[in-house]
Coordinates of C-alpha atoms and ligand atoms in Angstrom, one line a residue:
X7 CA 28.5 15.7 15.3
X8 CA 24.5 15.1 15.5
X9 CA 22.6 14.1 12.8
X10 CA 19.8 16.9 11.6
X11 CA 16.1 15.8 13.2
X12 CA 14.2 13.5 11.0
X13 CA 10.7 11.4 12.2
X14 CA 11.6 7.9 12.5
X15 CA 9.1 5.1 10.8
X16 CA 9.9 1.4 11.4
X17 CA 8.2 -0.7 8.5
X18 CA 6.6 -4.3 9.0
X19 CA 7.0 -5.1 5.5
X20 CA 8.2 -4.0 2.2
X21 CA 4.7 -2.8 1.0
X22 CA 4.5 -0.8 4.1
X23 CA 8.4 0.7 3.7
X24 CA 7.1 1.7 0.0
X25 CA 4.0 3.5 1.3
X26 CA 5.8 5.6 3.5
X27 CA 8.5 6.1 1.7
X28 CA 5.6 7.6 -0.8
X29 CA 3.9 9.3 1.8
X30 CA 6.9 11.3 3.1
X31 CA 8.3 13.8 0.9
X32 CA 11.9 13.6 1.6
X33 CA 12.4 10.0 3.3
X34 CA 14.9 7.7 3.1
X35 CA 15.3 4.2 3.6
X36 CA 17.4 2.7 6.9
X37 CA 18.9 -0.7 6.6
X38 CA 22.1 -1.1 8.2
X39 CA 22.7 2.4 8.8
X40 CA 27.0 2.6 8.1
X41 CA 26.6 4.9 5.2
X42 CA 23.6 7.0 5.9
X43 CA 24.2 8.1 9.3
X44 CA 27.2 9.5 8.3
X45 CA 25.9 11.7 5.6
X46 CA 23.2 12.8 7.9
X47 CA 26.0 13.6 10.6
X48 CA 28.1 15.8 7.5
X49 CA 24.5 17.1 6.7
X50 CA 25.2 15.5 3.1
X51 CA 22.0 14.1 3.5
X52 CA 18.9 16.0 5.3
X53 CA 16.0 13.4 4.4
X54 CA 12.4 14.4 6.3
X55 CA 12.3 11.0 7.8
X56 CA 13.9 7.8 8.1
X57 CA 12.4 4.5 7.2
X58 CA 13.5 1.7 9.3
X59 CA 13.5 -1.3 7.0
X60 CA 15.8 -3.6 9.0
X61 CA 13.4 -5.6 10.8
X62 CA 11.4 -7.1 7.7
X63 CA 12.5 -11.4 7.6
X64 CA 11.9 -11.2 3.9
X65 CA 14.9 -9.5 3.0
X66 CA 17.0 -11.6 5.0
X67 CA 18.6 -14.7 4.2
X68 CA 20.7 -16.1 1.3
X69 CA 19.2 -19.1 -1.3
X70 CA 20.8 -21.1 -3.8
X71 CA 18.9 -23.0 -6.3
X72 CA 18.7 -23.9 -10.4
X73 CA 22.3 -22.1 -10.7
X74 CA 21.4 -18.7 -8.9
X75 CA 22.5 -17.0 -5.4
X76 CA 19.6 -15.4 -4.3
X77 CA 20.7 -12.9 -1.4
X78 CA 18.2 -11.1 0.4
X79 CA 19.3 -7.0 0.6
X80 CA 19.6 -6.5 4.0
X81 CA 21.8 -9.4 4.3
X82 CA 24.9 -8.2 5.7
X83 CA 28.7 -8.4 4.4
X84 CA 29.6 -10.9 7.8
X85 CA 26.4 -13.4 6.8
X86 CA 28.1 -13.7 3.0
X87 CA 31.3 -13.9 3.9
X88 CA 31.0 -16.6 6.7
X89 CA 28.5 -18.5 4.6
X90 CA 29.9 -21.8 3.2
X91 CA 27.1 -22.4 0.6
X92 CA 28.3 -19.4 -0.9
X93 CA 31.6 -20.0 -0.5
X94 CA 31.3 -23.2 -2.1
X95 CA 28.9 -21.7 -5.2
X96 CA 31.1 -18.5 -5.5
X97 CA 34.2 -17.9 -3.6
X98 CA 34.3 -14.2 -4.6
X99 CA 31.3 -13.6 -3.0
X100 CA 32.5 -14.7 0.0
X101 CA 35.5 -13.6 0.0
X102 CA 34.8 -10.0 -1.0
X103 CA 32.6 -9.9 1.7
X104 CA 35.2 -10.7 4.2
X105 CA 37.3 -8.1 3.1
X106 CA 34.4 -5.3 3.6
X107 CA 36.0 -2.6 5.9
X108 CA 35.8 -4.2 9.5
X109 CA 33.9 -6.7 12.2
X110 CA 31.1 -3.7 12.8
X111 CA 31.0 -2.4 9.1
X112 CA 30.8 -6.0 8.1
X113 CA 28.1 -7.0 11.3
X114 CA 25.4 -4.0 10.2
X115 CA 26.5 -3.0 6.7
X116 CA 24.0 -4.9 3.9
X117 CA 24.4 -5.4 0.5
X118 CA 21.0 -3.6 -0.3
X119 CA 22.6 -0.9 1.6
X120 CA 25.9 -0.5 -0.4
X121 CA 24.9 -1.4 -3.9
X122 CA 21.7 1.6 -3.5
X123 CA 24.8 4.3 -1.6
X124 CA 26.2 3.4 -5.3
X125 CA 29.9 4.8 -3.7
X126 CA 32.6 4.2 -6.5
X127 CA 35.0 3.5 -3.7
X128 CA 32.4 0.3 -2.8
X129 CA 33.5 -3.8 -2.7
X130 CA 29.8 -5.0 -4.0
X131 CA 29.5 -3.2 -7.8
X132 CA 32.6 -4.0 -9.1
X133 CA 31.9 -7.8 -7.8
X134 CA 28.7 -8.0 -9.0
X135 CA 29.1 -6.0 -12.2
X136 CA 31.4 -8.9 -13.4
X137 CA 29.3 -11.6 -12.2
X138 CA 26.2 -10.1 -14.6
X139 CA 24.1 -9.8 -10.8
X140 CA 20.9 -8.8 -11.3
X141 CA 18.9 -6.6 -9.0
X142 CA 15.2 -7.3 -7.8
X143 CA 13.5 -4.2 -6.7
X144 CA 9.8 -3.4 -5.7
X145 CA 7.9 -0.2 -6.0
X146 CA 4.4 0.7 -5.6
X147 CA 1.4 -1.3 -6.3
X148 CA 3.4 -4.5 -5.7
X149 CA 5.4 -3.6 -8.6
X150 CA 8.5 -5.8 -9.3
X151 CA 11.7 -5.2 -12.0
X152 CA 14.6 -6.6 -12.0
X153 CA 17.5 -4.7 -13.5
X154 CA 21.0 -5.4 -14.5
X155 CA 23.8 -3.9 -13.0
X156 CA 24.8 -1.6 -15.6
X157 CA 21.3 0.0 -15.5
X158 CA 21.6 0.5 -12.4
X159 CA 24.6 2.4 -11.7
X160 CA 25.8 5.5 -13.0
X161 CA 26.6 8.7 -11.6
X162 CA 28.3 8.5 -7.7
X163 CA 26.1 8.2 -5.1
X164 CA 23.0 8.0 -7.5
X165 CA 21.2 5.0 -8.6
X166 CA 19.1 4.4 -11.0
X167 CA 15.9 3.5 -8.6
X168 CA 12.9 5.5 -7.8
X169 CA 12.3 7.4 -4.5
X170 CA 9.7 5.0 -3.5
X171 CA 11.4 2.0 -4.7
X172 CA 13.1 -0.7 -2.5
X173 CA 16.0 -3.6 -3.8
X174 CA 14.6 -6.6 -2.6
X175 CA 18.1 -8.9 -3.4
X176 CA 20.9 -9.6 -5.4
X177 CA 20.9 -12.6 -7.9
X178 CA 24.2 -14.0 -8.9
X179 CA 24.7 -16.4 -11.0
X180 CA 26.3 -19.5 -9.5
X181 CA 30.3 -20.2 -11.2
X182 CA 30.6 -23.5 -13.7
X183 CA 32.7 -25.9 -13.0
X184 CA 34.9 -24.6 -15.8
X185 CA 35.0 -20.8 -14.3
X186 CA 37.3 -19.2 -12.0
X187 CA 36.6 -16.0 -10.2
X188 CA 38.7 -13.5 -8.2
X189 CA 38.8 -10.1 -6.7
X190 CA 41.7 -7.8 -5.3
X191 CA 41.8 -4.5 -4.2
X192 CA 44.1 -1.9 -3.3
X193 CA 42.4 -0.7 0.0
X194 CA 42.4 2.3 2.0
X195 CA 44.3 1.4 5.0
X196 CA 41.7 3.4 7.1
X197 CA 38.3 2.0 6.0
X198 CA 39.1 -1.1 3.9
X199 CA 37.4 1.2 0.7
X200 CA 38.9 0.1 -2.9
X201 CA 41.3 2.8 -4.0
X202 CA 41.3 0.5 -7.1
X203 CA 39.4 -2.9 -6.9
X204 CA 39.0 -5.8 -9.9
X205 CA 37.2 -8.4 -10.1
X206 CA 37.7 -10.6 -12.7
X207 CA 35.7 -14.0 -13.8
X208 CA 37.1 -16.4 -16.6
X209 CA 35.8 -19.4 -18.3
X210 CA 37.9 -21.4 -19.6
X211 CA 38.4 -24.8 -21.9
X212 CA 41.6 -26.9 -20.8
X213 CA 43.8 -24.3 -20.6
X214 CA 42.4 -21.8 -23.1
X215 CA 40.2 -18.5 -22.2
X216 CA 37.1 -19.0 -23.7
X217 CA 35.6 -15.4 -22.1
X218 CA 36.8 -13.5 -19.6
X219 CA 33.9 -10.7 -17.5
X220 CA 36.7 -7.7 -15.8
X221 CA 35.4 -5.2 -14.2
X222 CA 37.5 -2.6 -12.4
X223 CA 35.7 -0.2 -9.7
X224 CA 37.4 2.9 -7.2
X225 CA 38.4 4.6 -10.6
X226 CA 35.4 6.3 -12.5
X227 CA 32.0 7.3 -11.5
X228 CA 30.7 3.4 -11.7
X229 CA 32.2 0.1 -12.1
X230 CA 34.3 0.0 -15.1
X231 CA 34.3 -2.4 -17.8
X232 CA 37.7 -3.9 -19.4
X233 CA 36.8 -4.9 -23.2
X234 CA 40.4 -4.2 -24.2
X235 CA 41.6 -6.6 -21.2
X236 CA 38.3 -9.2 -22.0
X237 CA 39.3 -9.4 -25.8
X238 CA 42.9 -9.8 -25.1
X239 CA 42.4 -12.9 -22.8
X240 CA 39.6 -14.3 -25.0
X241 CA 41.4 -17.2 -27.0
X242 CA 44.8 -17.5 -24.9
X243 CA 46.5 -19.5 -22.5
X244 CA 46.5 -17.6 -19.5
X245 CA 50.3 -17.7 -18.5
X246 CA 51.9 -14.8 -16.5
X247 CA 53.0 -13.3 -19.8
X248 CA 49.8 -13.4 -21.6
X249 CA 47.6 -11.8 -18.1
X250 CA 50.6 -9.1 -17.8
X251 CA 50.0 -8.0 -21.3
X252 CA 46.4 -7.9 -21.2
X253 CA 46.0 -6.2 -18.2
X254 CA 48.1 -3.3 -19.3
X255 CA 45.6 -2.6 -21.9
X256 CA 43.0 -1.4 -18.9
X257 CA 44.5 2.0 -19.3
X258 CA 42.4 2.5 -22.5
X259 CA 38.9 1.4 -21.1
X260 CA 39.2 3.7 -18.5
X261 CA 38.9 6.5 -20.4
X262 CA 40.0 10.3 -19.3
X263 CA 37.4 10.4 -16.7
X264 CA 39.5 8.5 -13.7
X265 CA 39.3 10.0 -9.9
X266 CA 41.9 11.8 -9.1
X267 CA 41.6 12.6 -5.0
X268 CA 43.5 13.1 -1.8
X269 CA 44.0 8.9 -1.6
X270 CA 45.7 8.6 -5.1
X271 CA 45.7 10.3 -8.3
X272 CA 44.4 9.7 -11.3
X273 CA 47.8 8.4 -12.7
X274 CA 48.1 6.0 -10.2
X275 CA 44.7 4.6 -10.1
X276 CA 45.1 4.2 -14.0
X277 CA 48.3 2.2 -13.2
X278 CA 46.7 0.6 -10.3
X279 CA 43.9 -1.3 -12.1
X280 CA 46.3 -2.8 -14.3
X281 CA 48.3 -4.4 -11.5
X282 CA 44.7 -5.6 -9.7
X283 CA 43.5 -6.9 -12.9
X284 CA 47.1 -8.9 -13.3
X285 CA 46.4 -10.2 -9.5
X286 CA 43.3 -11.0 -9.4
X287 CA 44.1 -13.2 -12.1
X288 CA 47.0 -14.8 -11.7
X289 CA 45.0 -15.5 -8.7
X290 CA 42.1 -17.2 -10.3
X291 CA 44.7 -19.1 -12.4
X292 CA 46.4 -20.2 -9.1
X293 CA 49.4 -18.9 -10.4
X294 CA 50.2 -16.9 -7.2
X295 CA 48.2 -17.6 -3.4
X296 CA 47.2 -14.9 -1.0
Ligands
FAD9 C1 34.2 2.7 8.5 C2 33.6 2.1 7.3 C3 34.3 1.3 6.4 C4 33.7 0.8 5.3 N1 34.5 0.0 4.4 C5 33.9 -0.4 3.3 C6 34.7 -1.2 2.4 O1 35.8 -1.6 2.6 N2 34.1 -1.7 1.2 C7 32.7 -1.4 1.0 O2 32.2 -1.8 -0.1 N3 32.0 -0.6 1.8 C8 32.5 -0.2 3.0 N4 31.8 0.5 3.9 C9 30.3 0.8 3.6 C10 29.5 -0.4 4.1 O3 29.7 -1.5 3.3 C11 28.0 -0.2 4.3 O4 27.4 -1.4 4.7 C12 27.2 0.2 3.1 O5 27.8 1.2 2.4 C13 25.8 0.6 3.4 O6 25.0 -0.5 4.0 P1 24.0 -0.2 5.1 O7 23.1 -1.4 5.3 O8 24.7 0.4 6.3 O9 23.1 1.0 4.4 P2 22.4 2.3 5.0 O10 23.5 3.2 5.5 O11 21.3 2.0 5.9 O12 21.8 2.9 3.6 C14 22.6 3.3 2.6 C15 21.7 3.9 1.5 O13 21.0 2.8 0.8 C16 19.6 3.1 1.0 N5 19.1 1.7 1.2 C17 19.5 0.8 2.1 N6 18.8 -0.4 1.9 C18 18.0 -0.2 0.8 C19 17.1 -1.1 0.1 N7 17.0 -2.4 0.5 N8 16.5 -0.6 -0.9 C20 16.6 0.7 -1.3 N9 17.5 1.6 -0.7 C21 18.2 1.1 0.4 C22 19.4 4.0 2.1 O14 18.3 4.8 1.9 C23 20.7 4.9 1.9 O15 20.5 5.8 0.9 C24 32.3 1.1 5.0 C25 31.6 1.8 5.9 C26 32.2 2.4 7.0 C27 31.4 3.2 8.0

Protein backbone atom coordinates (compact mmCIF):
# COMPACT_ATOMS: atom_id res chain seq x y z
CA UNK A 1 0.00 0.00 0.00
CA UNK A 2 1.18 3.84 -0.74
CA UNK A 3 1.55 6.22 1.86
CA UNK A 4 -1.12 9.32 1.54
CA UNK A 5 0.89 12.58 -0.15
CA UNK A 6 2.68 14.70 2.26
CA UNK A 7 5.53 17.70 1.30
CA UNK A 8 8.77 16.47 2.21
CA UNK A 9 11.24 19.11 4.28
CA UNK A 10 14.82 17.87 5.02
CA UNK A 11 16.22 19.96 8.18
CA UNK A 12 19.97 21.18 8.54
CA UNK A 13 19.65 21.41 12.16
CA UNK A 14 17.43 20.95 15.06
CA UNK A 15 16.45 24.70 15.24
CA UNK A 16 15.49 24.39 11.65
CA UNK A 17 13.41 20.80 12.18
CA UNK A 18 11.54 22.94 15.17
CA UNK A 19 10.69 25.85 12.82
CA UNK A 20 9.11 23.82 10.45
CA UNK A 21 7.70 21.58 12.43
CA UNK A 22 5.91 25.04 13.77
CA UNK A 23 5.35 26.23 10.52
CA UNK A 24 3.42 23.26 9.12
CA UNK A 25 0.17 22.45 10.66
CA UNK A 26 0.08 18.79 10.69
CA UNK A 27 4.01 17.76 10.29
CA UNK A 28 5.75 15.14 11.64
CA UNK A 29 9.16 14.36 12.36
CA UNK A 30 11.21 11.52 10.11
CA UNK A 31 14.16 9.89 11.64
CA UNK A 32 14.65 6.43 10.86
CA UNK A 33 11.42 6.01 9.28
CA UNK A 34 10.40 1.90 10.62
CA UNK A 35 7.45 3.10 12.48
CA UNK A 36 6.08 6.01 10.65
CA UNK A 37 5.96 4.83 7.31
CA UNK A 38 3.89 2.20 8.26
CA UNK A 39 1.26 4.22 9.83
CA UNK A 40 1.25 6.50 6.92
CA UNK A 41 0.87 3.30 4.57
CA UNK A 42 -2.42 2.02 7.17
CA UNK A 43 -3.33 5.74 6.88
CA UNK A 44 -3.02 5.70 10.90
CA UNK A 45 -1.13 8.62 10.45
CA UNK A 46 -1.97 11.39 7.61
CA UNK A 47 0.56 14.24 8.82
CA UNK A 48 0.73 17.50 6.13
CA UNK A 49 4.35 16.95 5.73
CA UNK A 50 7.28 15.09 6.82
CA UNK A 51 10.31 16.57 8.44
CA UNK A 52 13.47 14.80 7.57
CA UNK A 53 15.58 15.01 10.60
CA UNK A 54 18.05 12.25 9.87
CA UNK A 55 20.80 14.00 8.38
CA UNK A 56 21.62 16.47 11.46
CA UNK A 57 25.46 15.11 13.14
CA UNK A 58 24.28 16.43 16.41
CA UNK A 59 22.00 13.86 17.20
CA UNK A 60 24.28 11.24 16.27
CA UNK A 61 26.74 9.56 18.36
CA UNK A 62 26.93 7.96 21.79
CA UNK A 63 29.16 9.72 24.96
CA UNK A 64 30.11 8.58 28.22
CA UNK A 65 31.42 10.74 30.77
CA UNK A 66 31.10 11.66 34.88
CA UNK A 67 28.80 8.39 35.14
CA UNK A 68 26.29 9.10 32.29
CA UNK A 69 25.59 7.52 28.68
CA UNK A 70 24.70 10.23 26.67
CA UNK A 71 23.06 8.82 23.35
CA UNK A 72 22.25 10.97 20.66
CA UNK A 73 18.26 10.17 19.36
CA UNK A 74 18.79 9.31 16.11
CA UNK A 75 21.39 6.85 17.07
CA UNK A 76 20.18 3.60 15.87
CA UNK A 77 19.51 0.19 17.80
CA UNK A 78 22.74 -1.59 15.55
CA UNK A 79 25.19 1.58 16.79
CA UNK A 80 24.18 0.59 20.69
CA UNK A 81 24.16 -2.72 20.48
CA UNK A 82 27.64 -3.17 18.60
CA UNK A 83 29.14 -0.48 20.80
CA UNK A 84 31.59 -1.85 23.36
CA UNK A 85 31.78 1.35 25.56
CA UNK A 86 28.37 0.75 26.21
CA UNK A 87 28.57 -2.56 26.56
CA UNK A 88 31.16 -2.27 29.02
CA UNK A 89 29.17 0.84 31.08
CA UNK A 90 25.72 -1.03 30.66
CA UNK A 91 25.29 -4.39 29.25
CA UNK A 92 21.50 -4.01 28.98
CA UNK A 93 21.80 -1.27 26.80
CA UNK A 94 23.62 -3.20 24.53
CA UNK A 95 22.16 -6.03 24.73
CA UNK A 96 18.54 -4.80 24.38
CA UNK A 97 19.61 -3.23 21.49
CA UNK A 98 20.75 -6.29 19.84
CA UNK A 99 17.60 -7.98 20.39
CA UNK A 100 15.51 -5.00 18.53
CA UNK A 101 13.44 -6.82 15.78
CA UNK A 102 16.11 -7.47 12.89
CA UNK A 103 19.45 -6.33 10.86
CA UNK A 104 17.18 -3.51 8.86
CA UNK A 105 14.95 -2.58 11.88
CA UNK A 106 18.09 -2.42 13.92
CA UNK A 107 20.25 -0.53 10.81
CA UNK A 108 17.51 2.52 10.48
CA UNK A 109 15.35 2.32 13.61
CA UNK A 110 16.70 5.14 16.38
CA UNK A 111 16.04 5.35 19.80
CA UNK A 112 14.62 8.97 19.45
CA UNK A 113 12.41 7.23 17.08
CA UNK A 114 10.97 4.41 19.32
CA UNK A 115 10.88 6.07 22.68
CA UNK A 116 8.66 9.29 20.90
CA UNK A 117 6.27 6.13 18.71
CA UNK A 118 5.80 5.43 22.67
CA UNK A 119 4.48 1.64 21.44
CA UNK A 120 3.81 -0.53 24.68
CA UNK A 121 4.99 -3.44 22.64
CA UNK A 122 8.66 -1.40 22.38
CA UNK A 123 12.37 -2.71 23.77
CA UNK A 124 13.64 1.03 24.73
CA UNK A 125 10.79 2.20 27.69
CA UNK A 126 10.76 -0.59 29.70
CA UNK A 127 14.84 -0.52 29.53
CA UNK A 128 15.16 2.89 30.23
CA UNK A 129 12.27 3.30 32.60
CA UNK A 130 14.30 0.99 35.01
CA UNK A 131 17.50 2.64 34.46
CA UNK A 132 15.80 6.20 35.67
CA UNK A 133 16.87 7.54 31.70
CA UNK A 134 16.25 10.87 31.35
CA UNK A 135 15.12 12.55 28.09
CA UNK A 136 16.62 15.82 26.66
CA UNK A 137 14.32 17.58 24.35
CA UNK A 138 14.36 21.05 22.50
CA UNK A 139 11.45 23.22 21.51
CA UNK A 140 11.19 26.55 20.22
CA UNK A 141 13.32 29.53 21.03
CA UNK A 142 16.22 27.22 21.82
CA UNK A 143 14.25 25.88 24.58
CA UNK A 144 15.72 22.80 26.39
CA UNK A 145 13.87 20.30 29.31
CA UNK A 146 14.82 17.32 30.23
CA UNK A 147 12.14 14.91 31.49
CA UNK A 148 12.11 11.71 33.21
CA UNK A 149 10.73 8.71 31.78
CA UNK A 150 7.64 8.49 33.70
CA UNK A 151 6.60 11.97 32.54
CA UNK A 152 7.03 11.16 29.51
CA UNK A 153 5.07 8.21 28.71
CA UNK A 154 1.59 7.50 29.16
CA UNK A 155 -1.13 6.70 26.94
CA UNK A 156 -0.05 4.23 23.71
CA UNK A 157 1.32 5.88 20.98
CA UNK A 158 1.22 9.36 22.81
CA UNK A 159 3.99 11.09 24.51
CA UNK A 160 4.18 13.62 26.51
CA UNK A 161 6.11 16.18 24.02
CA UNK A 162 4.87 19.12 22.18
CA UNK A 163 4.13 19.17 18.43
CA UNK A 164 7.03 21.29 17.82
CA UNK A 165 9.30 19.71 20.19
CA UNK A 166 12.30 17.39 19.25
CA UNK A 167 14.23 14.60 21.81
CA UNK A 168 17.66 15.45 21.43
CA UNK A 169 19.08 12.07 23.51
CA UNK A 170 18.77 9.58 26.07
CA UNK A 171 20.83 9.91 29.30
CA UNK A 172 21.42 6.80 31.22
CA UNK A 173 23.06 6.55 34.03
CA UNK A 174 26.16 4.36 33.90
CA UNK A 175 25.82 0.78 36.35
CA UNK A 176 28.16 0.76 39.81
CA UNK A 177 30.27 -1.66 40.31
CA UNK A 178 27.94 -3.13 42.82
CA UNK A 179 24.81 -3.20 40.19
CA UNK A 180 23.65 -5.82 37.97
CA UNK A 181 21.29 -5.24 35.12
CA UNK A 182 19.18 -7.55 32.83
CA UNK A 183 16.41 -7.68 30.38
CA UNK A 184 14.28 -10.61 28.87
CA UNK A 185 11.46 -10.63 26.80
CA UNK A 186 8.98 -12.90 25.52
CA UNK A 187 9.02 -11.75 21.76
CA UNK A 188 6.79 -11.95 18.93
CA UNK A 189 8.29 -14.41 16.68
CA UNK A 190 7.38 -12.19 13.71
CA UNK A 191 8.83 -8.75 14.59
CA UNK A 192 11.04 -9.31 17.68
CA UNK A 193 8.17 -6.86 19.64
CA UNK A 194 7.96 -7.68 23.59
CA UNK A 195 4.69 -9.62 24.19
CA UNK A 196 5.94 -9.12 27.83
CA UNK A 197 9.47 -7.64 28.33
CA UNK A 198 11.38 -6.88 32.05
CA UNK A 199 14.01 -5.25 32.73
CA UNK A 200 15.29 -5.40 36.00
CA UNK A 201 18.39 -3.48 37.75
CA UNK A 202 19.65 -4.48 41.29
CA UNK A 203 22.16 -3.10 43.64
CA UNK A 204 23.45 -5.10 45.85
CA UNK A 205 25.83 -5.31 49.15
CA UNK A 206 27.72 -8.83 49.34
CA UNK A 207 25.04 -10.89 48.72
CA UNK A 208 22.13 -8.78 50.04
CA UNK A 209 19.52 -6.58 47.79
CA UNK A 210 19.98 -3.25 48.83
CA UNK A 211 17.24 -1.83 45.94
CA UNK A 212 16.05 -3.32 43.17
CA UNK A 213 14.47 -0.77 39.90
CA UNK A 214 11.73 -3.61 37.78
CA UNK A 215 10.04 -2.43 35.31
CA UNK A 216 7.79 -4.62 33.13
CA UNK A 217 6.61 -3.29 29.52
CA UNK A 218 4.14 -5.13 26.49
CA UNK A 219 1.42 -5.37 29.28
CA UNK A 220 -0.32 -1.87 30.07
CA UNK A 221 -0.52 1.32 28.23
CA UNK A 222 3.31 2.34 29.43
CA UNK A 223 6.06 0.69 31.07
CA UNK A 224 5.00 -0.81 34.32
CA UNK A 225 6.46 -0.40 37.59
CA UNK A 226 6.91 -3.57 40.12
CA UNK A 227 6.86 -1.98 43.78
CA UNK A 228 5.41 -5.27 45.15
CA UNK A 229 8.41 -7.21 43.28
CA UNK A 230 11.13 -4.08 44.27
CA UNK A 231 10.05 -4.27 48.09
CA UNK A 232 10.17 -7.98 48.15
CA UNK A 233 13.78 -8.18 46.93
CA UNK A 234 14.90 -5.09 48.90
CA UNK A 235 16.79 -6.68 52.08
CA UNK A 236 17.20 -10.46 50.67
CA UNK A 237 19.64 -12.70 49.38
CA UNK A 238 18.65 -13.18 46.02
CA UNK A 239 18.52 -17.05 45.70
CA UNK A 240 16.19 -18.79 43.23
CA UNK A 241 13.64 -19.13 46.02
CA UNK A 242 13.61 -15.66 47.11
CA UNK A 243 13.41 -14.09 43.06
CA UNK A 244 10.62 -16.84 42.35
CA UNK A 245 8.58 -15.46 45.19
CA UNK A 246 9.04 -11.96 44.50
CA UNK A 247 8.36 -12.13 41.08
CA UNK A 248 5.03 -13.68 41.55
CA UNK A 249 3.92 -10.64 43.34
CA UNK A 250 4.01 -8.61 39.73
CA UNK A 251 0.43 -9.74 39.29
CA UNK A 252 -0.66 -7.02 41.77
CA UNK A 253 1.32 -3.94 40.21
CA UNK A 254 -0.14 -4.64 37.06
CA UNK A 255 -3.40 -3.74 37.92
CA UNK A 256 -6.74 -4.69 35.89
CA UNK A 257 -5.70 -2.67 32.98
CA UNK A 258 -3.35 -5.47 31.09
CA UNK A 259 -3.54 -5.94 27.09
CA UNK A 260 -5.45 -8.51 26.18
CA UNK A 261 -4.90 -8.98 22.07
CA UNK A 262 -4.67 -11.40 19.24
CA UNK A 263 -0.70 -12.28 20.45
CA UNK A 264 -1.76 -13.24 24.12
CA UNK A 265 -4.29 -12.47 26.55
CA UNK A 266 -4.44 -10.65 29.34
CA UNK A 267 -4.05 -13.77 31.56
CA UNK A 268 -1.14 -14.79 30.08
CA UNK A 269 0.75 -11.62 29.86
CA UNK A 270 -0.09 -11.28 33.69
CA UNK A 271 1.54 -14.70 34.10
CA UNK A 272 4.14 -13.79 31.63
CA UNK A 273 5.79 -10.89 33.52
CA UNK A 274 6.26 -12.88 36.39
CA UNK A 275 8.39 -15.53 34.60
CA UNK A 276 10.53 -12.46 32.71
CA UNK A 277 10.94 -10.75 35.99
CA UNK A 278 12.17 -14.29 37.55
CA UNK A 279 14.65 -14.53 34.24
CA UNK A 280 15.85 -11.53 33.90
CA UNK A 281 17.00 -11.99 37.29
CA UNK A 282 18.29 -14.99 37.88
CA UNK A 283 20.11 -13.69 34.95
CA UNK A 284 21.59 -10.69 36.52
CA UNK A 285 22.46 -12.96 39.50
CA UNK A 286 24.23 -15.37 37.05
CA UNK A 287 22.22 -17.95 38.38
CA UNK A 288 21.20 -19.15 34.89
CA UNK A 289 23.25 -18.07 31.24
CA UNK A 290 21.50 -17.35 27.98
C1 LIG B 1 9.50 -5.22 11.38
C2 LIG B 1 9.75 -4.37 12.59
C3 LIG B 1 10.14 -4.97 13.76
C4 LIG B 1 10.37 -4.20 14.90
N1 LIG B 1 10.73 -4.84 16.08
C5 LIG B 1 10.92 -4.10 17.18
C6 LIG B 1 11.30 -4.73 18.42
O1 LIG B 1 11.53 -5.93 18.51
N2 LIG B 1 11.45 -3.93 19.51
C7 LIG B 1 11.26 -2.57 19.46
O2 LIG B 1 11.41 -1.90 20.48
N3 LIG B 1 10.95 -1.95 18.30
C8 LIG B 1 10.77 -2.67 17.17
N4 LIG B 1 10.45 -2.04 15.99
C9 LIG B 1 10.36 -0.57 15.94
C10 LIG B 1 11.76 0.03 15.65
O3 LIG B 1 12.51 -0.05 16.82
C11 LIG B 1 11.78 1.51 15.18
O4 LIG B 1 13.12 1.87 15.14
C12 LIG B 1 11.20 2.51 16.08
O5 LIG B 1 9.91 2.16 16.46
C13 LIG B 1 11.09 3.88 15.39
O6 LIG B 1 12.35 4.44 15.09
P1 LIG B 1 12.56 5.25 13.75
O7 LIG B 1 13.86 5.95 13.84
O8 LIG B 1 12.32 4.38 12.59
O9 LIG B 1 11.39 6.36 13.87
P2 LIG B 1 10.37 7.00 12.82
O10 LIG B 1 9.50 5.92 12.25
O11 LIG B 1 11.12 7.84 11.87
O12 LIG B 1 9.54 7.91 13.80
C14 LIG B 1 8.70 7.35 14.78
C15 LIG B 1 7.96 8.48 15.50
O13 LIG B 1 8.85 9.24 16.30
C16 LIG B 1 8.87 10.62 15.89
N5 LIG B 1 10.29 11.00 16.02
C17 LIG B 1 11.35 10.36 15.50
N6 LIG B 1 12.49 10.91 15.95
C18 LIG B 1 12.13 11.92 16.78
C19 LIG B 1 12.86 12.86 17.56
N7 LIG B 1 14.20 12.86 17.63
N8 LIG B 1 12.16 13.77 18.30
C20 LIG B 1 10.80 13.79 18.26
N9 LIG B 1 10.06 12.92 17.54
C21 LIG B 1 10.72 11.99 16.82
C22 LIG B 1 8.30 10.64 14.48
O14 LIG B 1 7.66 11.85 14.19
C23 LIG B 1 7.29 9.49 14.56
O15 LIG B 1 6.11 9.94 15.18
C24 LIG B 1 10.22 -2.78 14.85
C25 LIG B 1 9.85 -2.17 13.65
C26 LIG B 1 9.62 -2.94 12.52
C27 LIG B 1 9.24 -2.25 11.24
Amino acid sequence: MYAPEFDYYKAGSVAEAIELLGSHEDSKLIAGGHSILPLLKLRFARPSALVDIGGIADLKGITISNGTIRIGALTTHWEIASSHDVEHACGMVAEAAGGIGDPQVRNRGTIGGNVVHADPASDWPTVLTALDAKFNIQGPGGANRSAATGDFFGDPFEPKLAANEVLTAVEVPVLSANQRAEYAKMAHPASGYAVVGAAVVVTLDGETCTAASIVVGGCVPAPARASSVERALTGKTLTEENITAAANQVAGDLGDNVIGDFYASAEYRRAMAAVEIRHALLHATEQVHH
